[in-house]
XYZ file of C-alpha atoms in Angstrom:
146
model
C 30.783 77.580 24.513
C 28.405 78.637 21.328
C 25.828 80.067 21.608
C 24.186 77.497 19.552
C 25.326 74.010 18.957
C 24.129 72.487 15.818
C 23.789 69.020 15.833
C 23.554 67.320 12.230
C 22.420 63.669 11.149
C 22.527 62.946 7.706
C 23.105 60.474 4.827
C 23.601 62.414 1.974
C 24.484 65.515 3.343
C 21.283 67.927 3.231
C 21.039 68.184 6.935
C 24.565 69.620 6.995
C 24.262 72.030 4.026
C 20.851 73.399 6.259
C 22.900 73.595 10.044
C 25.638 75.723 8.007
C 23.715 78.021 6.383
C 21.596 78.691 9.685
C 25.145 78.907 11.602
C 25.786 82.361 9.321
C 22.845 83.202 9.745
C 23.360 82.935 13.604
C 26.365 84.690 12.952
C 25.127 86.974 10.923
C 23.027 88.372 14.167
C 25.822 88.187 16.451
C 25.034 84.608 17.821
C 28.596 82.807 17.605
C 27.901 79.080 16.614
C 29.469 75.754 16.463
C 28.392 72.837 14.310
C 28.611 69.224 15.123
C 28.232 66.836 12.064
C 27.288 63.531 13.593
C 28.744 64.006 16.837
C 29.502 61.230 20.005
C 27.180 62.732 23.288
C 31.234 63.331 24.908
C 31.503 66.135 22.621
C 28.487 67.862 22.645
C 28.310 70.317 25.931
C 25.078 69.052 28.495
C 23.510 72.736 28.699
C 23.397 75.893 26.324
C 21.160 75.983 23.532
C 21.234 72.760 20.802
C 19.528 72.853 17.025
C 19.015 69.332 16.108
C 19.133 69.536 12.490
C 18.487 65.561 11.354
C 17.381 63.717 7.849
C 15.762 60.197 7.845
C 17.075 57.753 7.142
C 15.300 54.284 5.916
C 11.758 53.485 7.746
C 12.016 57.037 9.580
C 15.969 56.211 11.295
C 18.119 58.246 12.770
C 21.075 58.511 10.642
C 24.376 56.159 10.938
C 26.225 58.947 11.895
C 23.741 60.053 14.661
C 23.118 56.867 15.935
C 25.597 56.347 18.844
C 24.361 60.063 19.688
C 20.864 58.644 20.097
C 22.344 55.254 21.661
C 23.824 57.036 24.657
C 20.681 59.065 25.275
C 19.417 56.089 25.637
C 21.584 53.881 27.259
C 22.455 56.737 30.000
C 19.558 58.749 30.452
C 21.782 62.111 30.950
C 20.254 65.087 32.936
C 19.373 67.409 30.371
C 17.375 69.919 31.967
C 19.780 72.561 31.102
C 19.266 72.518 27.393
C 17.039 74.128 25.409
C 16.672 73.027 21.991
C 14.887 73.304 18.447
C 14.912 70.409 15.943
C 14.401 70.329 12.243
C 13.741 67.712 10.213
C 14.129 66.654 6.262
C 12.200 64.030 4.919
C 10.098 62.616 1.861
C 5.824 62.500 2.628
C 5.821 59.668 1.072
C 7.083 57.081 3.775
C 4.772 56.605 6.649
C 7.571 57.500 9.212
C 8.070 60.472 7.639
C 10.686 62.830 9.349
C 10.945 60.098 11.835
C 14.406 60.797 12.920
C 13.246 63.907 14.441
C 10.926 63.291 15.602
C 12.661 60.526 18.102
C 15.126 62.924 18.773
C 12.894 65.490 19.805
C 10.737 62.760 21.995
C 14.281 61.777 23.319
C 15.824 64.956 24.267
C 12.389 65.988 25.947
C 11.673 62.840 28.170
C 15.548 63.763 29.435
C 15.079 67.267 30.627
C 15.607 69.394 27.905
C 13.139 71.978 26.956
C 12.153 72.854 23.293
C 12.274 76.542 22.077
C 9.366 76.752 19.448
C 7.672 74.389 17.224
C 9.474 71.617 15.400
C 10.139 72.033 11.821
C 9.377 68.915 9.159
C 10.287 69.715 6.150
C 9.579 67.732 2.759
C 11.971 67.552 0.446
C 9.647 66.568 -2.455
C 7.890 69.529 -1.838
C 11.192 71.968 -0.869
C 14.274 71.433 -3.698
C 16.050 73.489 -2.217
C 15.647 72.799 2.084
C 17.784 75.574 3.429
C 14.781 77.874 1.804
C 11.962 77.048 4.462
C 15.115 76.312 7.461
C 16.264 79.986 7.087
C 12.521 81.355 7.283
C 12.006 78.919 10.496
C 15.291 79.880 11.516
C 14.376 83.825 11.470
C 11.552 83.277 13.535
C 13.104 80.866 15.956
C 16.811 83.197 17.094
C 13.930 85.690 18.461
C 12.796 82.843 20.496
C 16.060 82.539 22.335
Protein backbone atom coordinates (compact mmCIF):
# COMPACT_ATOMS: atom_id res chain seq x y z
CA UNK A 1 0.00 0.00 0.00
CA UNK A 2 1.07 3.90 -0.72
CA UNK A 3 1.60 5.88 1.41
CA UNK A 4 -0.77 8.22 -0.17
CA UNK A 5 -3.54 7.39 -2.51
CA UNK A 6 -4.54 10.12 -4.77
CA UNK A 7 -7.86 10.09 -5.83
CA UNK A 8 -8.64 12.33 -9.04
CA UNK A 9 -12.10 13.57 -10.55
CA UNK A 10 -11.92 15.53 -13.48
CA UNK A 11 -13.36 16.62 -16.86
CA UNK A 12 -10.74 18.14 -18.58
CA UNK A 13 -7.93 16.87 -16.91
CA UNK A 14 -6.58 19.66 -14.38
CA UNK A 15 -7.29 17.61 -11.35
CA UNK A 16 -4.97 14.92 -12.71
CA UNK A 17 -2.11 17.17 -13.92
CA UNK A 18 -2.34 18.61 -9.87
CA UNK A 19 -2.48 14.70 -8.06
CA UNK A 20 0.76 13.97 -10.33
CA UNK A 21 2.74 16.67 -9.67
CA UNK A 22 1.97 16.38 -5.78
CA UNK A 23 2.72 12.43 -6.19
CA UNK A 24 6.65 13.61 -7.02
CA UNK A 25 6.50 15.74 -4.79
CA UNK A 26 5.47 12.95 -2.25
CA UNK A 27 8.11 11.13 -3.75
CA UNK A 28 10.37 13.53 -3.78
CA UNK A 29 10.29 13.33 0.32
CA UNK A 30 10.37 9.72 0.46
CA UNK A 31 6.49 9.20 0.63
CA UNK A 32 5.88 6.38 -2.13
CA UNK A 33 2.46 7.22 -3.85
CA UNK A 34 -0.14 5.79 -6.02
CA UNK A 35 -2.64 7.71 -8.12
CA UNK A 36 -6.13 6.74 -8.93
CA UNK A 37 -7.73 8.70 -11.89
CA UNK A 38 -11.43 8.24 -11.42
CA UNK A 39 -11.35 5.15 -9.59
CA UNK A 40 -14.47 2.39 -8.62
CA UNK A 41 -14.52 2.34 -4.32
CA UNK A 42 -13.20 -1.79 -5.10
CA UNK A 43 -9.97 -0.37 -5.96
CA UNK A 44 -9.23 2.13 -3.67
CA UNK A 45 -7.78 0.47 -0.20
CA UNK A 46 -10.49 1.35 3.04
CA UNK A 47 -7.56 2.77 5.39
CA UNK A 48 -4.10 4.57 4.79
CA UNK A 49 -3.98 8.05 3.94
CA UNK A 50 -6.30 9.38 0.67
CA UNK A 51 -5.80 13.04 -1.22
CA UNK A 52 -8.99 13.71 -2.90
CA UNK A 53 -7.90 15.84 -5.62
CA UNK A 54 -11.51 16.71 -7.57
CA UNK A 55 -12.70 19.56 -10.28
CA UNK A 56 -16.42 20.54 -10.67
CA UNK A 57 -18.15 19.73 -12.80
CA UNK A 58 -21.58 21.59 -14.01
CA UNK A 59 -23.77 23.20 -10.98
CA UNK A 60 -20.84 22.17 -8.45
CA UNK A 61 -20.89 17.94 -9.62
CA UNK A 62 -18.74 15.52 -8.94
CA UNK A 63 -17.15 14.51 -12.07
CA UNK A 64 -18.47 11.53 -14.50
CA UNK A 65 -15.58 9.73 -13.78
CA UNK A 66 -15.92 10.09 -9.93
CA UNK A 67 -19.36 9.53 -9.78
CA UNK A 68 -19.83 5.76 -9.12
CA UNK A 69 -16.94 6.53 -6.47
CA UNK A 70 -19.34 8.92 -4.76
CA UNK A 71 -22.45 6.51 -5.61
CA UNK A 72 -21.09 3.67 -3.52
CA UNK A 73 -20.24 5.94 -0.60
CA UNK A 74 -23.45 6.47 -0.71
CA UNK A 75 -25.27 3.58 -1.47
CA UNK A 76 -23.03 1.46 1.16
CA UNK A 77 -22.09 3.64 3.81
CA UNK A 78 -18.46 1.87 4.19
CA UNK A 79 -16.60 2.11 7.60
CA UNK A 80 -14.08 4.56 6.98
CA UNK A 81 -12.70 5.37 10.19
CA UNK A 82 -9.36 4.23 9.18
CA UNK A 83 -8.66 6.89 6.64
CA UNK A 84 -7.32 9.99 6.94
CA UNK A 85 -7.63 12.27 4.16
CA UNK A 86 -7.03 15.87 2.56
CA UNK A 87 -9.12 17.13 -0.39
CA UNK A 88 -8.45 19.78 -2.94
CA UNK A 89 -10.58 21.32 -5.06
CA UNK A 90 -10.51 23.34 -8.64
CA UNK A 91 -13.18 25.46 -9.55
CA UNK A 92 -14.36 28.86 -11.22
CA UNK A 93 -15.86 31.75 -8.35
CA UNK A 94 -18.12 32.46 -10.54
CA UNK A 95 -20.81 29.60 -10.13
CA UNK A 96 -22.59 29.63 -6.86
CA UNK A 97 -21.58 25.94 -6.13
CA UNK A 98 -18.30 26.75 -6.52
CA UNK A 99 -15.78 23.85 -5.81
CA UNK A 100 -18.84 21.90 -5.06
CA UNK A 101 -17.46 18.57 -5.88
CA UNK A 102 -15.27 18.81 -2.97
CA UNK A 103 -16.78 19.88 -1.05
CA UNK A 104 -19.45 16.76 -1.11
CA UNK A 105 -16.68 14.61 -1.08
CA UNK A 106 -15.18 15.95 1.85
CA UNK A 107 -18.85 16.09 3.69
CA UNK A 108 -19.08 12.40 2.40
CA UNK A 109 -15.91 10.88 3.43
CA UNK A 110 -16.33 12.65 6.94
CA UNK A 111 -19.99 11.59 7.88
CA UNK A 112 -18.33 7.84 7.05
CA UNK A 113 -15.50 7.78 9.47
CA UNK A 114 -12.72 9.20 7.90
CA UNK A 115 -10.80 11.94 9.46
CA UNK A 116 -9.39 15.03 7.55
CA UNK A 117 -5.64 15.98 7.90
CA UNK A 118 -5.64 19.89 7.58
CA UNK A 119 -7.78 22.39 5.97
CA UNK A 120 -9.41 21.85 2.60
CA UNK A 121 -7.98 23.54 -0.31
CA UNK A 122 -10.46 25.50 -3.03
CA UNK A 123 -8.73 26.69 -5.52
CA UNK A 124 -9.97 29.15 -8.41
CA UNK A 125 -8.90 28.66 -11.53
CA UNK A 126 -9.78 32.18 -12.80
CA UNK A 127 -7.68 33.44 -10.31
CA UNK A 128 -4.71 30.45 -10.50
CA UNK A 129 -3.65 29.70 -14.51
CA UNK A 130 -1.59 27.57 -13.62
CA UNK A 131 -3.38 25.21 -10.40
CA UNK A 132 -0.52 22.94 -9.55
CA UNK A 133 1.16 26.49 -8.30
CA UNK A 134 -1.05 27.02 -5.05
CA UNK A 135 -1.55 22.64 -4.78
CA UNK A 136 2.28 22.27 -4.36
CA UNK A 137 2.44 25.22 -1.67
CA UNK A 138 -0.74 23.46 0.16
CA UNK A 139 0.84 20.33 -0.52
CA UNK A 140 4.26 21.41 1.37
CA UNK A 141 2.45 22.33 4.28
CA UNK A 142 0.08 19.43 4.38
CA UNK A 143 3.02 16.01 4.06
CA UNK A 144 4.19 17.65 7.57
CA UNK A 145 0.74 17.06 8.70
CA UNK A 146 0.95 13.34 8.19
Amino acid sequence: MADITFITGSTLGSAEYVAEDLAEISEENGLSAEVLHGPEYTEVTPQGIWLLVSSTHGAGEIPDNLLAFSETLAAEKPDLSEVRYGAIGLGNHEYDLFCGAIRTLDQQLAALGAKRIGDRLEIDVLVHDVPEDPATEWFRQWITLI
